[in-house]
Amino acid sequence: MSYLTSDPNQTENIDTFIRPPYFFISGFIDIPHMEYYYVFLCFVFIISLVGNIFVMMVIYMDSSLHSPKYIAVFNLAFVDVCGSTALVPKLLDTFLFSRQLISYNQCLASLFFIFLFLNMQSFNLTILSYDRLVAICCPLRYHMMVTHRSMFQLTGAAWGFAVFLVLLAVSLITRLSFCRSLVINSYFCDHGPLFRLAAPCSDVVPNRVMAYLISIVLFSPMVFIISSYICITHALFTITLPQDRVRALKTCTSHLILVAIFYLPINFTYFLYSIIPTNARIINLSLTSVLPPMLNPIIYVLKTEEFKESAKKLLGKRGAQRAVVPNQST
């Protein structure tokens, strides 16, 4: 669909800014039977919604989980629900039903929410890393440093910074003129493929700088996480009793798995961007967008003993209540 170009008679010209009425999302190119992949994404989306809503319900209903750490866990589940909802339903509507045209305003709105929740996933993993760092390296000061107030402040600051950053990126898009191709070579209104369409007609240097800044902001938390686990590893070697060392290590495994699931595919794609075929890049990034939200609640249920006990207790109460109601009616 590379023949789709901006028509001056159909564009909105505001002070020489040419804004097309729509863009075309190209998605995958010449891959047969892709409808099965989209059906798979639909099932992943449903599992993600059910799992993360269950995590939020357990945390909300069990007062023993009303600790500072679970503020970040709740926020991570909330972001996973919002991020999946911002991406997957529109992706399925676009490609399963061949509605690949998207209006200018809808494109910018989609870009804003997808990148907002993507950055918040990264920030949430950083906050959880800070929690583990203080718990293992400074256990005596943990309850002084990790409080409800400090966690709310960290979470609020992360939201504020993410909104400001992504809003700035979107506002820089609005200054561009799209006078040629309208085909976005991605599976959603991606920031890079979108602003590059305006390169023949506008100065996109601020947008390139913004793209680098977003990448730095997205990956700099990974540097903090790696540094924190270097400190945690050093602290673990100072623990004399092996059973205490294993117990401390178990508290980190679920977080490490989440970090690996989120960062490794993104790193692989962006560092090898120039040599990865477009279809492989889109498949990798789309899986990176939908699999972590699905796996996060599963990992916390299976790997975190504290949460697993709370979930069992909640489900046990529900089962007991259902058993009592029929007995009373008889």
C-alpha positions as semicolon CSV with decimal commas, in nm:
position;residue;x (nm);y (nm);z (nm)
1;M;0,000;0,000;0,000
2;S;0,296;0,231;-0,055
3;Y;0,091;0,419;-0,316
4;L;-0,112;0,583;-0,038
5;T;0,005;0,943;-0,033
6;S;-0,124;1,268;0,103
7;D;-0,371;1,445;-0,124
8;P;-0,357;1,826;-0,081
9;N;-0,730;1,844;-0,159
10;Q;-0,816;1,612;0,132
11;T;-0,571;1,734;0,394
12;E;-0,621;1,987;0,667
13;N;-0,379;2,275;0,609
14;I;-0,326;2,477;0,926
15;D;-0,058;2,746;0,886
16;T;0,118;2,535;0,621
17;F;0,094;2,217;0,835
18;I;-0,049;1,938;0,621
19;R;-0,248;1,694;0,833
20;P;-0,394;1,398;0,645
21;P;-0,740;1,267;0,737
22;Y;-0,602;0,918;0,791
23;F;-0,297;0,691;0,799
24;F;-0,267;0,332;0,681
25;I;-0,128;0,070;0,924
26;S;0,064;-0,175;0,707
27;G;0,121;-0,450;0,964
28;F;0,259;-0,779;0,838
29;I;0,359;-0,811;0,474
30;D;0,282;-1,121;0,264
31;I;0,245;-1,371;0,551
32;P;-0,038;-1,623;0,493
33;H;-0,285;-1,733;0,762
34;M;-0,204;-1,444;0,996
35;E;-0,560;-1,457;1,127
36;Y;-0,450;-1,746;1,352
37;Y;-0,186;-1,522;1,508
38;Y;-0,447;-1,255;1,578
39;V;-0,677;-1,512;1,738
40;F;-0,381;-1,617;1,956
41;L;-0,333;-1,252;2,059
42;C;-0,702;-1,238;2,149
43;F;-0,667;-1,535;2,389
44;V;-0,352;-1,382;2,538
45;F;-0,542;-1,056;2,593
46;I;-0,829;-1,233;2,773
47;I;-0,590;-1,427;2,999
48;S;-0,402;-1,103;3,072
49;L;-0,721;-0,921;3,173
50;V;-0,844;-1,204;3,396
51;G;-0,505;-1,257;3,560
52;N;-0,426;-0,894;3,634
53;I;-0,778;-0,814;3,755
54;F;-0,747;-1,116;3,987
55;V;-0,414;-0,981;4,120
56;M;-0,569;-0,641;4,189
57;M;-0,871;-0,800;4,360
58;V;-0,653;-1,014;4,589
59;I;-0,437;-0,717;4,688
60;Y;-0,742;-0,497;4,746
61;M;-0,937;-0,752;4,950
62;D;-0,654;-0,897;5,164
63;S;-0,536;-0,647;5,423
64;S;-0,214;-0,846;5,480
65;L;-0,106;-0,736;5,131
66;H;-0,160;-0,368;5,203
67;S;0,216;-0,321;5,233
68;P;0,432;-0,069;5,044
69;K;0,568;-0,335;4,807
70;Y;0,221;-0,429;4,687
71;I;0,146;-0,070;4,592
72;A;0,395;-0,122;4,309
73;V;0,258;-0,471;4,233
74;F;-0,098;-0,334;4,214
75;N;0,019;-0,050;3,991
76;L;0,200;-0,298;3,765
77;A;-0,120;-0,506;3,727
78;F;-0,321;-0,189;3,658
79;V;-0,072;-0,076;3,392
80;D;-0,076;-0,424;3,235
81;V;-0,456;-0,411;3,204
82;C;-0,450;-0,061;3,057
83;G;-0,158;-0,132;2,824
84;S;-0,317;-0,448;2,684
85;T;-0,651;-0,271;2,642
86;A;-0,488;0,021;2,461
87;L;-0,317;-0,207;2,210
88;V;-0,482;-0,545;2,150
89;P;-0,851;-0,459;2,076
90;K;-0,746;-0,197;1,820
91;L;-0,487;-0,434;1,671
92;L;-0,750;-0,707;1,628
93;D;-0,999;-0,462;1,479
94;T;-0,733;-0,332;1,239
95;F;-0,609;-0,662;1,097
96;L;-0,879;-0,923;1,163
97;F;-1,147;-0,702;1,006
98;S;-0,915;-0,522;0,758
99;R;-0,976;-0,176;0,902
100;Q;-0,622;-0,052;0,851
101;L;-0,713;0,313;0,800
102;I;-0,689;0,519;1,119
103;S;-0,773;0,887;1,156
104;Y;-0,506;1,143;1,243
105;N;-0,642;1,212;1,593
106;Q;-0,701;0,844;1,672
107;C;-0,345;0,767;1,564
108;L;-0,197;1,025;1,802
109;A;-0,424;0,910;2,087
110;S;-0,320;0,547;2,031
111;L;0,048;0,646;2,024
112;F;0,010;0,838;2,352
113;F;-0,155;0,561;2,552
114;I;0,059;0,273;2,421
115;F;0,386;0,454;2,492
116;L;0,258;0,582;2,827
117;F;0,183;0,234;2,958
118;L;0,502;0,091;2,803
119;N;0,711;0,343;2,997
120;M;0,511;0,280;3,313
121;Q;0,585;-0,093;3,291
122;S;0,955;-0,007;3,290
123;F;0,918;0,235;3,583
124;N;0,717;-0,018;3,786
125;L;0,990;-0,281;3,746
126;T;1,238;-0,020;3,868
127;I;1,029;0,055;4,178
128;L;1,004;-0,317;4,256
129;S;1,381;-0,341;4,210
130;Y;1,428;-0,060;4,463
131;D;1,208;-0,251;4,708
132;R;1,423;-0,567;4,674
133;L;1,746;-0,364;4,697
134;V;1,648;-0,205;5,028
135;A;1,499;-0,529;5,167
136;I;1,821;-0,728;5,114
137;C;2,096;-0,467;5,141
138;C;1,944;-0,258;5,422
139;P;1,701;-0,491;5,605
140;L;1,716;-0,299;5,933
141;R;1,617;0,025;5,761
142;Y;1,360;-0,129;5,525
143;H;1,050;-0,010;5,713
144;M;1,198;0,339;5,740
145;M;1,292;0,369;5,371
146;V;1,008;0,176;5,206
147;T;0,687;0,322;5,343
148;H;0,341;0,373;5,199
149;R;0,421;0,741;5,156
150;S;0,750;0,680;4,974
151;M;0,591;0,423;4,743
152;F;0,302;0,654;4,658
153;Q;0,554;0,933;4,591
154;L;0,766;0,711;4,363
155;T;0,461;0,584;4,177
156;G;0,312;0,932;4,140
157;A;0,643;1,073;4,016
158;A;0,670;0,790;3,761
159;W;0,320;0,860;3,629
160;G;0,383;1,233;3,611
161;F;0,714;1,196;3,427
162;A;0,574;0,936;3,185
163;V;0,272;1,153;3,098
164;F;0,496;1,458;3,043
165;L;0,746;1,269;2,826
166;V;0,490;1,100;2,600
167;L;0,276;1,415;2,578
168;L;0,584;1,605;2,460
169;A;0,654;1,338;2,196
170;V;0,295;1,358;2,068
171;S;0,296;1,739;2,063
172;L;0,609;1,735;1,847
173;I;0,424;1,512;1,598
174;T;0,151;1,777;1,559
175;R;0,401;2,027;1,414
176;L;0,484;1,797;1,121
177;S;0,348;1,806;0,767
178;F;0,267;1,475;0,599
179;C;0,280;1,552;0,228
180;R;0,378;1,213;0,082
181;S;0,335;0,854;0,202
182;L;0,071;0,779;0,466
183;V;0,172;0,416;0,525
184;I;0,296;0,341;0,879
185;N;0,522;0,035;0,864
186;S;0,422;-0,108;1,199
187;Y;0,128;-0,277;1,370
188;F;0,013;0,042;1,546
189;C;0,082;0,416;1,528
190;D;0,445;0,374;1,626
191;H;0,642;0,689;1,702
192;G;0,945;0,624;1,479
193;P;0,768;0,504;1,162
194;L;0,513;0,787;1,203
195;F;0,746;1,087;1,225
196;R;0,972;0,949;0,949
197;L;0,680;0,985;0,707
198;A;0,713;1,363;0,747
199;A;1,088;1,371;0,677
200;P;1,053;1,490;0,313
201;C;0,830;1,780;0,417
202;S;0,929;1,887;0,770
203;D;1,224;1,918;1,003
204;V;1,212;1,596;1,206
205;V;1,531;1,657;1,406
206;P;1,335;1,740;1,728
207;N;1,139;1,418;1,678
208;R;1,458;1,215;1,635
209;V;1,595;1,368;1,954
210;M;1,269;1,283;2,126
211;A;1,289;0,923;1,999
212;Y;1,640;0,890;2,144
213;L;1,521;1,044;2,472
214;I;1,231;0,798;2,496
215;S;1,473;0,510;2,431
216;I;1,707;0,638;2,703
217;V;1,419;0,675;2,949
218;L;1,292;0,328;2,859
219;F;1,630;0,158;2,899
220;S;1,788;0,360;3,184
221;P;1,572;0,181;3,443
222;M;1,732;-0,142;3,320
223;V;2,074;0,001;3,414
224;F;1,945;0,077;3,764
225;I;1,796;-0,273;3,792
226;I;2,123;-0,438;3,686
227;S;2,317;-0,219;3,930
228;S;2,076;-0,301;4,211
229;Y;2,117;-0,675;4,152
230;I;2,495;-0,639;4,154
231;C;2,457;-0,487;4,502
232;I;2,207;-0,758;4,600
233;T;2,448;-1,032;4,482
234;H;2,727;-0,879;4,689
235;A;2,496;-0,861;4,992
236;L;2,393;-1,225;4,947
237;F;2,754;-1,338;4,971
238;T;2,783;-1,167;5,309
239;I;2,499;-1,382;5,447
240;T;2,662;-1,668;5,635
241;L;2,373;-1,914;5,664
242;P;2,293;-2,089;5,331
243;Q;1,922;-2,120;5,411
244;D;1,898;-1,743;5,469
245;R;2,079;-1,683;5,142
246;V;1,836;-1,909;4,953
247;R;1,537;-1,746;5,119
248;A;1,660;-1,400;5,023
249;L;1,729;-1,514;4,667
250;K;1,377;-1,657;4,633
251;T;1,229;-1,313;4,702
252;C;1,407;-1,182;4,391
253;T;1,336;-1,460;4,141
254;S;0,986;-1,345;4,043
255;H;1,109;-0,990;3,984
256;L;1,409;-1,111;3,782
257;I;1,180;-1,318;3,559
258;L;0,957;-1,014;3,497
259;V;1,261;-0,802;3,409
260;A;1,392;-1,065;3,166
261;I;1,053;-1,110;2,997
262;F;1,013;-0,736;2,947
263;Y;1,363;-0,617;2,856
264;L;1,530;-0,901;2,663
265;P;1,297;-0,900;2,358
266;I;1,299;-0,518;2,341
267;N;1,679;-0,509;2,359
268;F;1,708;-0,779;2,096
269;T;1,479;-0,590;1,858
270;Y;1,620;-0,240;1,900
271;F;1,989;-0,332;1,901
272;L;1,945;-0,547;1,587
273;Y;1,689;-0,316;1,425
274;S;1,883;-0,269;1,100
275;I;1,925;-0,641;1,026
276;I;1,590;-0,781;1,147
277;P;1,325;-0,818;0,873
278;T;1,016;-0,601;0,918
279;N;0,782;-0,896;0,978
280;A;1,014;-1,049;1,241
281;R;1,046;-0,710;1,414
282;I;0,668;-0,662;1,423
283;I;0,605;-1,014;1,556
284;N;0,873;-0,973;1,824
285;L;0,749;-0,634;1,939
286;S;0,383;-0,739;1,934
287;L;0,463;-1,043;2,149
288;T;0,671;-0,821;2,378
289;S;0,367;-0,596;2,418
290;V;0,117;-0,871;2,505
291;L;0,309;-1,157;2,672
292;P;0,453;-0,975;2,979
293;P;0,107;-0,851;3,091
294;M;-0,019;-1,210;3,065
295;L;0,280;-1,368;3,242
296;N;0,320;-1,112;3,522
297;P;0,021;-1,235;3,732
298;I;0,109;-1,600;3,663
299;I;0,464;-1,546;3,787
300;Y;0,348;-1,366;4,100
301;V;0,095;-1,638;4,180
302;L;0,346;-1,921;4,127
303;K;0,663;-1,760;4,262
304;T;0,556;-1,535;4,548
305;E;0,461;-1,743;4,852
306;E;0,299;-1,452;5,033
307;F;0,067;-1,373;4,743
308;K;-0,007;-1,741;4,681
309;E;-0,125;-1,785;5,040
310;S;-0,347;-1,477;5,014
311;A;-0,499;-1,602;4,689
312;K;-0,571;-1,943;4,843
313;K;-0,728;-1,779;5,147
314;L;-0,950;-1,558;4,931
315;L;-1,060;-1,845;4,708
316;G;-1,120;-2,061;5,016
317;K;-1,350;-1,797;5,165
318;R;-1,543;-1,770;4,841
319;G;-1,583;-2,147;4,823
320;A;-1,698;-2,164;5,186
321;Q;-1,956;-1,889;5,129
322;R;-2,097;-2,070;4,827
323;A;-2,123;-2,392;5,027
324;V;-2,306;-2,220;5,313
325;V;-2,574;-2,055;5,094
326;P;-2,725;-2,383;4,959
327;N;-2,722;-2,536;5,308
328;Q;-2,912;-2,240;5,449
329;S;-3,168;-2,257;5,171
330;T;-3,235;-2,624;5,247
